[in-house]
Coordinates of C-alpha atoms in Angstrom, one line a residue:
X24 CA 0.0 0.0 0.0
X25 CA 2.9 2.4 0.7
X26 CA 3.9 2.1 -2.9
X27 CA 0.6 2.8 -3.7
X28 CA 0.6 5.6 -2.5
X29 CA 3.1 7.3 -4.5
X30 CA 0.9 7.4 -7.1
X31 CA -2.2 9.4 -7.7
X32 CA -5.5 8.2 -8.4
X33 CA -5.7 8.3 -11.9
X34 CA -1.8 6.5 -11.9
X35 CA -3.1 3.8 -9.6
X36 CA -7.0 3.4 -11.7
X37 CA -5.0 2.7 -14.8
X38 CA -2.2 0.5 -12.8
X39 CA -5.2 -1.4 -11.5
X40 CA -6.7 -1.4 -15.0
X41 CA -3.5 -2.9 -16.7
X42 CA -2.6 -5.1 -13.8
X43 CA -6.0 -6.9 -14.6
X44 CA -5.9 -7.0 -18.2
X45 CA -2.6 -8.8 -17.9
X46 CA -4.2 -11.1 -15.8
X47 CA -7.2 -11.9 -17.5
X48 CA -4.9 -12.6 -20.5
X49 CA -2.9 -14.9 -19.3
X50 CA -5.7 -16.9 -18.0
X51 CA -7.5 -16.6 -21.6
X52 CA -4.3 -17.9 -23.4
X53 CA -3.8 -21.0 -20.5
X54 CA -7.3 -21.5 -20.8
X55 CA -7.0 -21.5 -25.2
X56 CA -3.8 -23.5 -25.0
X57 CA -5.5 -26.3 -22.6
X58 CA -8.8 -26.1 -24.8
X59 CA -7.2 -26.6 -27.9
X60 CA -4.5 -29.0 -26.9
X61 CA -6.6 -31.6 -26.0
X62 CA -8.7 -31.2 -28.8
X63 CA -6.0 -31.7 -31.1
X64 CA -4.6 -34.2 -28.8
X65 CA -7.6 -36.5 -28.9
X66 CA -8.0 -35.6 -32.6
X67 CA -4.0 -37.0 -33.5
X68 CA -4.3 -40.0 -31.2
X69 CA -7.7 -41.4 -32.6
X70 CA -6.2 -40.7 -35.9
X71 CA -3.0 -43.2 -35.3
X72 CA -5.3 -45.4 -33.1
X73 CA -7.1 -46.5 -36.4
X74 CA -4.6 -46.3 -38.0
X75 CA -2.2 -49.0 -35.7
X76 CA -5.8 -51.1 -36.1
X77 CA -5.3 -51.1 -40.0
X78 CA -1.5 -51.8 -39.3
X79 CA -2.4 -55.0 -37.3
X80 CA -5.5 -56.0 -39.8
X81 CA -2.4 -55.8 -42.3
X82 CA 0.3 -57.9 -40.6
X83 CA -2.3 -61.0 -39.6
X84 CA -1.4 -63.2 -42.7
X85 CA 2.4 -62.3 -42.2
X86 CA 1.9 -63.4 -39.0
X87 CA -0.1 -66.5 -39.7
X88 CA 2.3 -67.8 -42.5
X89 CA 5.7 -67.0 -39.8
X90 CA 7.3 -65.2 -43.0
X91 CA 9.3 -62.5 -41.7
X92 CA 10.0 -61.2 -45.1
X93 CA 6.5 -60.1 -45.6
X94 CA 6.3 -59.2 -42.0
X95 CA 9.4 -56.9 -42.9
X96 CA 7.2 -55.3 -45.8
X97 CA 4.4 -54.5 -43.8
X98 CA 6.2 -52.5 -41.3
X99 CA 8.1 -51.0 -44.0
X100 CA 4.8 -49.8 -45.7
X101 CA 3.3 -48.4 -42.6
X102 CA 6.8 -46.6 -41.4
X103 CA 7.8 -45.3 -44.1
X104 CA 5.4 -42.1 -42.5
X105 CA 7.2 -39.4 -41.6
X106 CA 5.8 -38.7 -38.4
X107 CA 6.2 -42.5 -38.1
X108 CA 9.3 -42.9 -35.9
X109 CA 9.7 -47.4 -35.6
X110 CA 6.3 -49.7 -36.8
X111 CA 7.7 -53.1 -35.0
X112 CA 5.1 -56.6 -35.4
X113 CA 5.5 -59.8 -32.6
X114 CA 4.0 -63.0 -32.4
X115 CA 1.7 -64.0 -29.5
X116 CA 5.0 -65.1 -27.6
X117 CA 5.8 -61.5 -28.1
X118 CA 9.1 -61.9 -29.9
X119 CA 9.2 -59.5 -32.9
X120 CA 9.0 -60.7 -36.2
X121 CA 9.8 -57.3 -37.7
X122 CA 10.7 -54.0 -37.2
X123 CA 11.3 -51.2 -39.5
X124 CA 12.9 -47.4 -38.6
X125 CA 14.6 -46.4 -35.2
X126 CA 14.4 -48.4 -31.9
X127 CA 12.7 -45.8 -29.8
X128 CA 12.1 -47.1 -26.2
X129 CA 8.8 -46.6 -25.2
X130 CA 9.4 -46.8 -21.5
X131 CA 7.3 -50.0 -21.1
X132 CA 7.6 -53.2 -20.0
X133 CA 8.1 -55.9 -22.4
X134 CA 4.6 -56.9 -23.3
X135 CA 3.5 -60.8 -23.5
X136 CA -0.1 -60.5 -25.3
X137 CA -2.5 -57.4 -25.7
X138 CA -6.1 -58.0 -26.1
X139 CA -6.7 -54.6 -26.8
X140 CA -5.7 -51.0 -28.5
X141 CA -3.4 -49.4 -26.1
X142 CA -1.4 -46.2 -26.3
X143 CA 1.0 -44.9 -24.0
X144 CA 1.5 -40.5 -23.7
X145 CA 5.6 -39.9 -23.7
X146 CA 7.0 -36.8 -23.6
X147 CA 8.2 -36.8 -27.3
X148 CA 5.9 -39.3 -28.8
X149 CA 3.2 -41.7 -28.6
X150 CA 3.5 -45.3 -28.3
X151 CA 0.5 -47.4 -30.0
X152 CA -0.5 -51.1 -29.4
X153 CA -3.0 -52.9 -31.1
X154 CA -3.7 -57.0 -31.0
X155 CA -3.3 -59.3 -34.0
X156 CA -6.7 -61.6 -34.1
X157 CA -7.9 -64.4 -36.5
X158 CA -10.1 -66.5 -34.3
X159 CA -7.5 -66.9 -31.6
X160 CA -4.6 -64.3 -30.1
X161 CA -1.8 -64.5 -32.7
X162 CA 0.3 -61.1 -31.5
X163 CA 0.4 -57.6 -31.6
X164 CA 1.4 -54.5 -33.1
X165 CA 3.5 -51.7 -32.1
X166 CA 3.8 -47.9 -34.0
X167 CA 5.9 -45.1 -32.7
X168 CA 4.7 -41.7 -33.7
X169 CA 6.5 -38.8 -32.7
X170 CA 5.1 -35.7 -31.4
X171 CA 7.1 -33.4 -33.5
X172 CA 4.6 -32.2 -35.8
X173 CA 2.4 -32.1 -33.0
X174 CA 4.3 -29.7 -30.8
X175 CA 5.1 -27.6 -33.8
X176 CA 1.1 -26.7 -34.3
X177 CA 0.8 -26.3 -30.7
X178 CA 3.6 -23.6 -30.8
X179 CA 2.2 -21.8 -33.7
X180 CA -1.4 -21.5 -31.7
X181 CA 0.2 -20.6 -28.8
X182 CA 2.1 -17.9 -30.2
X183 CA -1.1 -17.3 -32.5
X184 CA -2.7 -16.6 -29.7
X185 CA -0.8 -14.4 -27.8
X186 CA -0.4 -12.0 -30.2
X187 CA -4.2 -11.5 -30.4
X188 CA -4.5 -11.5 -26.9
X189 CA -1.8 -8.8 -26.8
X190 CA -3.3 -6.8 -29.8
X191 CA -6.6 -6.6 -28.0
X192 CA -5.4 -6.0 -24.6
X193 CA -3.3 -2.6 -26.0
X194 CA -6.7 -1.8 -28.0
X195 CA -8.3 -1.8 -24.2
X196 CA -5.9 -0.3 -22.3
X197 CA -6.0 2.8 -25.1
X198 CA -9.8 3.1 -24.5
X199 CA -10.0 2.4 -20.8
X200 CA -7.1 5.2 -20.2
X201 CA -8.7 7.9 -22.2
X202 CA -12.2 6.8 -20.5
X203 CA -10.5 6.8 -17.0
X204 CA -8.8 10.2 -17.6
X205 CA -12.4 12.0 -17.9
X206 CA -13.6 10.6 -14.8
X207 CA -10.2 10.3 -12.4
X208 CA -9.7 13.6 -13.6
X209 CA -12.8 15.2 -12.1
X210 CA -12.4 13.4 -9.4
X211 CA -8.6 14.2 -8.7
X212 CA -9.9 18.0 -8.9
X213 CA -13.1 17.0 -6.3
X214 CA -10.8 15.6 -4.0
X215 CA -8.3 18.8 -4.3
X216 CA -11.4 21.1 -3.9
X217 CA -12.7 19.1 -1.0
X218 CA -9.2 19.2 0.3
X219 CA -8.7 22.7 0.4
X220 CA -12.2 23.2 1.8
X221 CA -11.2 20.8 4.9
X222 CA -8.3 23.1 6.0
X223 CA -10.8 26.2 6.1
X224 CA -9.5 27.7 2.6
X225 CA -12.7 29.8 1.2
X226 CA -13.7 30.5 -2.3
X227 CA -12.8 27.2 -4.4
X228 CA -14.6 26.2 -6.9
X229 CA -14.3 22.8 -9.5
X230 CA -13.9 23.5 -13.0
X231 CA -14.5 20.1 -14.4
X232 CA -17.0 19.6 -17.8
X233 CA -18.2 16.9 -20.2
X234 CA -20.9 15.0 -20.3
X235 CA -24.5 16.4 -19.3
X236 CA -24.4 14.5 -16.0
X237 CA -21.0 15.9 -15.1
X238 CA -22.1 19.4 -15.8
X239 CA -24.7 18.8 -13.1
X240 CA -22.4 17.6 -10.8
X241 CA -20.2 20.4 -11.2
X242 CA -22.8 22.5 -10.5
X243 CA -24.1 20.9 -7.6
X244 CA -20.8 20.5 -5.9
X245 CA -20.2 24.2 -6.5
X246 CA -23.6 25.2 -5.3
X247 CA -23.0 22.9 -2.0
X248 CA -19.9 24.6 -1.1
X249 CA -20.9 27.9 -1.5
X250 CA -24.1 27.0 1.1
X251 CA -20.9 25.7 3.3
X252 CA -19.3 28.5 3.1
X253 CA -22.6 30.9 4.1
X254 CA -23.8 27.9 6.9
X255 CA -19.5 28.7 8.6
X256 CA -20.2 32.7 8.6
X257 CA -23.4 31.7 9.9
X258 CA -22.0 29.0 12.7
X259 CA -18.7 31.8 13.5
X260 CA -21.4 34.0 14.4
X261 CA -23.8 31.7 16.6
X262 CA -20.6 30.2 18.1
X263 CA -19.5 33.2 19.3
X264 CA -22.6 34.3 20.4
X265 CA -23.1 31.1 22.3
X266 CA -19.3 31.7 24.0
X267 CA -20.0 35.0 25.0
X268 CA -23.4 33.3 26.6
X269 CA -20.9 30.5 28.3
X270 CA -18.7 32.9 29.9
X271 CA -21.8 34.5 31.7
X272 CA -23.1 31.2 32.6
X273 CA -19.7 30.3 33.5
X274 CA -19.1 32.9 35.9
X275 CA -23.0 32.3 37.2
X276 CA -22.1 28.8 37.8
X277 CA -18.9 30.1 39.5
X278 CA -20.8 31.7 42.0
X279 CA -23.5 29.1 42.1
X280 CA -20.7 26.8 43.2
X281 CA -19.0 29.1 45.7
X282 CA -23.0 30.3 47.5
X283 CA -22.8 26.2 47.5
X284 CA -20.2 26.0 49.2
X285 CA -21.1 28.4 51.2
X286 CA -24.9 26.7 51.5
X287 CA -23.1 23.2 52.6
X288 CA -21.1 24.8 55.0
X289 CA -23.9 26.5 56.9
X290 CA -26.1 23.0 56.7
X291 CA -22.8 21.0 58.4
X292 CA -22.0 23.7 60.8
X293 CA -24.9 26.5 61.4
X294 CA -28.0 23.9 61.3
X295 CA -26.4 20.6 62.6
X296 CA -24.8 22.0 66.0
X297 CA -28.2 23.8 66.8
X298 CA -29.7 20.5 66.1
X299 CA -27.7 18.8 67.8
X300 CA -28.4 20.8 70.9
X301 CA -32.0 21.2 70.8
X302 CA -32.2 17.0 70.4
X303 CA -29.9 16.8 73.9
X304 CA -31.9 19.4 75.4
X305 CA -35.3 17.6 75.2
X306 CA -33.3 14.5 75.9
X307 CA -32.7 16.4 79.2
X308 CA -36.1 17.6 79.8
X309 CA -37.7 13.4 78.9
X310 CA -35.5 12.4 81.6
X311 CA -36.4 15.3 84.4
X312 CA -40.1 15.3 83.5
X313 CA -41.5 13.2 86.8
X314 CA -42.7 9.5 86.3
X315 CA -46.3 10.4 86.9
X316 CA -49.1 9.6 84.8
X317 CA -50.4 13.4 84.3
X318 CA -47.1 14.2 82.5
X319 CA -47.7 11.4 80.2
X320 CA -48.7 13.7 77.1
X321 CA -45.6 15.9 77.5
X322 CA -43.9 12.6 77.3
X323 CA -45.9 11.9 73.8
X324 CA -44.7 15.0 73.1
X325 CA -41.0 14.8 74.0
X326 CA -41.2 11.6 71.9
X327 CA -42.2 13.0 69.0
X328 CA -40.1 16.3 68.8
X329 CA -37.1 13.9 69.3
X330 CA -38.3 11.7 66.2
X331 CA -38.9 15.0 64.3
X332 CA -35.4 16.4 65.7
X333 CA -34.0 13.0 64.6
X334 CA -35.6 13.0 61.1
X335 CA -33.8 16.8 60.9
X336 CA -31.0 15.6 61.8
X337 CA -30.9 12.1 58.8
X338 CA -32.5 14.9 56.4
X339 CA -29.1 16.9 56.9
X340 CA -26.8 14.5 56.6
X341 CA -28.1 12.6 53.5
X342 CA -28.2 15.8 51.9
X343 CA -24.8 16.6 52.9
X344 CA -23.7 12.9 51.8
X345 CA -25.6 13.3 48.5
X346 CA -23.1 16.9 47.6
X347 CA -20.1 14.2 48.5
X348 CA -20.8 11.6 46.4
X349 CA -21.7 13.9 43.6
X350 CA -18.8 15.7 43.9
X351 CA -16.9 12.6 43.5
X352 CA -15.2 13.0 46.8
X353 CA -16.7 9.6 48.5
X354 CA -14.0 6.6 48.3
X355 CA -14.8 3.2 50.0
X356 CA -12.5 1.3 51.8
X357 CA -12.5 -2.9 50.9
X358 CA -12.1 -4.8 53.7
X359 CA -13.3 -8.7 54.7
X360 CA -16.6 -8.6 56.0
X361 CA -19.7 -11.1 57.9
X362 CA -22.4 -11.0 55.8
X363 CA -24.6 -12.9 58.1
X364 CA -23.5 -10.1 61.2
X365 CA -23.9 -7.4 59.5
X366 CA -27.5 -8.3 58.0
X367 CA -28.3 -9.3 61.4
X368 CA -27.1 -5.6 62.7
X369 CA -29.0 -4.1 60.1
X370 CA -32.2 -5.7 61.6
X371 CA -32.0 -4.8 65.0
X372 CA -31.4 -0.8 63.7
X373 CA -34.6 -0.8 61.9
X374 CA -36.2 -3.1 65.2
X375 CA -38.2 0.7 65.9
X376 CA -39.8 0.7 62.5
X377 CA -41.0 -2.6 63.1
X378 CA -42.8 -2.2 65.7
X379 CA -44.4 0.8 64.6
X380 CA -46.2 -0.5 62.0
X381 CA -46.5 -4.2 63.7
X382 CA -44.2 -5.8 60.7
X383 CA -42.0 -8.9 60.9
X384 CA -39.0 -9.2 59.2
X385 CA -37.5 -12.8 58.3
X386 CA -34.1 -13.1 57.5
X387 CA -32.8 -15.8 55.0
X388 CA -29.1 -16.7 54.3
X389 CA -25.8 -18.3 55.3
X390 CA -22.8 -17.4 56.8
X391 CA -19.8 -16.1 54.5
X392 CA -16.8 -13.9 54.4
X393 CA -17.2 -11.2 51.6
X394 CA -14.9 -8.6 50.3
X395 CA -16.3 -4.7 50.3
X396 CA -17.1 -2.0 52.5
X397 CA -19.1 -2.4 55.4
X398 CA -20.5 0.9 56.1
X399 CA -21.2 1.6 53.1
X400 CA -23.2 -1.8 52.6
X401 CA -24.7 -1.2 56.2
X402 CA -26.0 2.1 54.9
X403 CA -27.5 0.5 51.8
X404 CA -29.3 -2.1 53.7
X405 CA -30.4 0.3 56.3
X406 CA -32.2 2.2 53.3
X407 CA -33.8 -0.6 51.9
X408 CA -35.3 -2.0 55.4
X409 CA -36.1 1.6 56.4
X410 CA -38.3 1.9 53.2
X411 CA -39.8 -1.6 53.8
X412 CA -40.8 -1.0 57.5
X413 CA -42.7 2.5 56.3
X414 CA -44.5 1.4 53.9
X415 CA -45.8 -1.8 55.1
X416 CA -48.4 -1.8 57.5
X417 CA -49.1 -4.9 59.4
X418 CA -47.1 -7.0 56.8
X419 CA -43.9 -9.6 56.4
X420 CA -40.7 -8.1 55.4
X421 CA -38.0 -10.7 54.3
X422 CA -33.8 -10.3 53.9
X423 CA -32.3 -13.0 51.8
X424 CA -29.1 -13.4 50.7
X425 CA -26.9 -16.1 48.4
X426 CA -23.4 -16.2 46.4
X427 CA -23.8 -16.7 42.8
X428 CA -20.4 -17.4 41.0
X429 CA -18.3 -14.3 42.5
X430 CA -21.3 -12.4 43.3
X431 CA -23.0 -11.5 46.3
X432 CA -27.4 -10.7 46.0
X433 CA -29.5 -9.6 48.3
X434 CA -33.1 -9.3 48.0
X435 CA -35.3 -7.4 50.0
X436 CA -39.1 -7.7 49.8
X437 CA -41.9 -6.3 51.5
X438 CA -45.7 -7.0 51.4
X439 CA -46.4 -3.2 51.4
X440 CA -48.5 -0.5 48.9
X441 CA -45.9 -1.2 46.3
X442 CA -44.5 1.0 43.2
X443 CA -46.3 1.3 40.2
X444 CA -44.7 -0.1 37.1
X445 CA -44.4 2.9 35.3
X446 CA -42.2 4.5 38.4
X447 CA -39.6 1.8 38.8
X448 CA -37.0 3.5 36.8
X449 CA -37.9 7.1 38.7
X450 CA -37.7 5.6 42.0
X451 CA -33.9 6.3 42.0
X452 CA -33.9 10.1 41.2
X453 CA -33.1 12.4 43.7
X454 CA -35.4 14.7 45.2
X455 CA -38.2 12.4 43.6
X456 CA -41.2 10.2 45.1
X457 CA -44.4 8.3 43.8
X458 CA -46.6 11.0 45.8
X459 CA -44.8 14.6 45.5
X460 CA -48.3 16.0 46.9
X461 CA -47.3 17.7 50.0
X462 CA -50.9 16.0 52.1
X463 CA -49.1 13.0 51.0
X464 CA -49.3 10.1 53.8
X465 CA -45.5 9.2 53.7
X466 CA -43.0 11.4 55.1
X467 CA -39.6 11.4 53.5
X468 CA -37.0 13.6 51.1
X469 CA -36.4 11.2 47.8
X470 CA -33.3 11.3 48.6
X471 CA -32.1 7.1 50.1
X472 CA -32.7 5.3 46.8
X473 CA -30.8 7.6 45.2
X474 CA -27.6 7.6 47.6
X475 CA -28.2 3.7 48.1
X476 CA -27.6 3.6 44.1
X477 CA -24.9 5.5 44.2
X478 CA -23.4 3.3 46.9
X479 CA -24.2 0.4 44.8
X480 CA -22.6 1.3 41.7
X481 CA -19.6 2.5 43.9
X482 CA -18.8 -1.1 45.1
X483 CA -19.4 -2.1 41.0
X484 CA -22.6 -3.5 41.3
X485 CA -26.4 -2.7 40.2
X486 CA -30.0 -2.2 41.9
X487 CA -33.2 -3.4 40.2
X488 CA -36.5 -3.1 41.6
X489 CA -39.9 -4.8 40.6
X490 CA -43.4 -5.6 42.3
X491 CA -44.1 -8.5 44.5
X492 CA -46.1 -11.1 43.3
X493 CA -48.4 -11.2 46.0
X494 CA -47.9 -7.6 46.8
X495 CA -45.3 -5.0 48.0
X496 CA -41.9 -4.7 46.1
X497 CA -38.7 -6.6 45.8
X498 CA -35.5 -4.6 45.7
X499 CA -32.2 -6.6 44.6
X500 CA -28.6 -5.7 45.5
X501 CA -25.8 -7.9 42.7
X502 CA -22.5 -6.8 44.0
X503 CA -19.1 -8.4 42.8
X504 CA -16.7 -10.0 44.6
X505 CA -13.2 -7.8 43.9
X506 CA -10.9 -10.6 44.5
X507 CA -12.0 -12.9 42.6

């Protein structure tokens, strides 16, 4: 291809061109030389075959009477061919009786008795047997022909041949190259247009004429870059429109990013340690407030600010933990790991929930070491039982877990409301929930499934979620095992 490449298009279309005339020639005069060859080949040897038959019809009475004088005149009459090289007769003990011209060696074994016509292909002649018959075997017949004669036609045919072939390959290669030249040229120029018009150069226009359809190319292709050129002024001046429209949005995002900061900073540090206090300080007032059944509704009511205080407080930090891990700047840490413990820990934190809506929970799997993080797979259960305890009401919730190959599922399925089809693949959105209403009957922010996601796909693995067959949903964890 390098070689190639030295040459232009038109150089290589009319290398290509002659390259396969060349070729195609060759295999006509092979194929002509074969074709006629054997023809003539059968031709000559069915010739001499009758004619070694006449030869032995010929020598049967010298043969008969023993006489080798006549036997002698026989194979003179039939040798004295030129292309006849030895005409030789034997009895049926095969010992000649007469021979007439050269003693050309056939290459064959001495043979006994023929019972029929035989010919053997040399390189310089062929060798012809025939029997000798008159009610019984009497002997045979041999005549030498040489291929002389033979070889000479061949040569003429072949050489006959190629000058034809070669007269009408130079009569092609004349017409193909002035053909090729009217449409490699036009193309050569396309391509050099084209060119110039790929390294921004304005203004060039093809030239090219000749046929009607080649005129309207030319036009075309003319018209076409001109509309290029006119659609670049145009995009120069959008683009810099829309990069003068970037820089402002840049610099808004700039400062959207620093009051961000700025926001983050006052949720961690201006909202959490207020938070923090007020939850110690009713902590402090549950404990002072006296045992006595008339201070049981401030009780209810110390209850219930800490559970607000508390949901404040998990509100906070999932928002805070949902800015890190889309910042990029959460990293887990792999270490060994209990399944069985930890799934068992992650039961007895959600232990509340179930009591508050009178669920139980079974838990289904065996004990295994697995390789990932374990807070970070303790917070992703926690979501996943958290959801399941709130939105089943007096229902089963089941844990299950297995190893499949190198990986590690967990299922988690509740008997609950459920999640219509058509939300599945919403579910996981931040900031999004089946019921956005604000009189809706569930509390929460839309923001666990989609940090327990992006936990998920932090450890390599994937989330799915689809409804229960009885009812309720079934969430399923597939995480990889990273040493194996």
């Amino acid at each position: 291809m390098k070689v190639l490449d030295r040459y232009n298009l038109q150089q290589r279309f009319n290398l290509l061109i002659f390259v396969s005339i060349i070729l195609s020639s060759c295999f006509l005069i092979g194929f002509m030389h074969k074709l006629i060859s054997n023809y003539i080949n059968d031709y000559t040897s069915h010739y001499w075959r009758e004619h070694t038959k006449t030869f032995a019809e010929s020598a049967i009475y010298a043969v008969i009477l023993g006489s080798t004088e006549q036997s002698e005149s026989v194979a003179h009459s039939f040798g004295s061919d030129k292309n006849v090289l030895g005409a030789s007769i034997y009895n049926n003990h095969g010992e000649p009786l007469a021979s007439y011209g050269s003693r050309y060696s056939c290459n064959v074994v001495q043979l006994i008795s023929i019972d029929e016509l035989r010919y053997v292909d040399n390189r310089d002649s062929w060798c012809f047997y025939s029997p000798i018959y008159q009610d019984i075997y009497l002997g045979y017949v041999e005549l030498v022909i040489s291929k002389a004669e033979y070889d000479l036609v061949m040569r003429k045919l072949l050489l006959g041949s190629i000058l034809i072939t070669l007269i009408f390959s130079l009569f092609f290669i004349v017409i193909v190259r002035r053909l090729s030249r009217l449409f490699t040229s036009t193309l050569m120029e396309m391509a050099t247009v084209l060119n110039k018009v790929s390294i921004g150069e304005r203004g060039n226009r093809v030239h090219f004429s000749g046929s009607p359809e080649i005129n309207n190319m030319r036009i075309t292709l003319n018209e076409m870059l001109a509309n290029i050129e006119v659609t670049e002024t145009e995009l120069e001046k959008s683009v810099e429109e829309r990069t003068s429209a970037l820089k402002i949005a840049l610099e808004s995002s700039k400062t959207a990013n620093v009051y961000k900061a700025q926001i983050m900073s006052m949720v961690s540090h201006e909202m959490k340690t207020p938070l923090h206090a007020i939850g110690g300080y009713l902590q402090l007032l549950a404990e002072r407030l006296p045992d006595d059944p008339m201070y049981s509704e401030n009780r209810a009511l110390h209850t219930k600010a800490l559970i607000r205080v508390n949901d404040l407080n998990s509100l906070i930090d999932n928002i805070l933990l949902h800015a890190q891990l889309e910042a990029d700047r959460y990293e887990v840490a792999l270490s060994p790991v209990a399944v069985a413990q930890l799934m068992h820990n992650c039961v007895e934190n959600v232990a509340p929930l179930l009591t508050r809506n009178r669920n139980r929970i079974e838990v289904i799997g065996a004990e295994a070491m697995f390789v990932s993080d374990s807070e970070v797979l303790r917070h992703v259960l926690n979501n996943l039982l958290s959801n399941a305890c709130k939105f089943t009401v007096d229902g089963v919730i089941t844990l299950n877990w297995r190893f499949s190959q190198a990986f590690l599922i967990i299922q988690v399925t509740d008997t609950g409301c459920g999640i219509p089809a058509e939300y599945c693949d919403q579910i996981f959105d931040a900031w999004w929930q089946v019921d956005m209403s604000l009189s809706r009957r569930h509390g929460g922010h839309g923001l666990g499934l989609a940090i327990t996601k992006q936990f998920v796909q932090r450890l390599n693995g994937d989330i799915s979620v689809e409804p229960n067959i009885v009812s309720g949903t079934i969430f399923t964890v597939r995480l990889p095992n990273p040493r194996v």
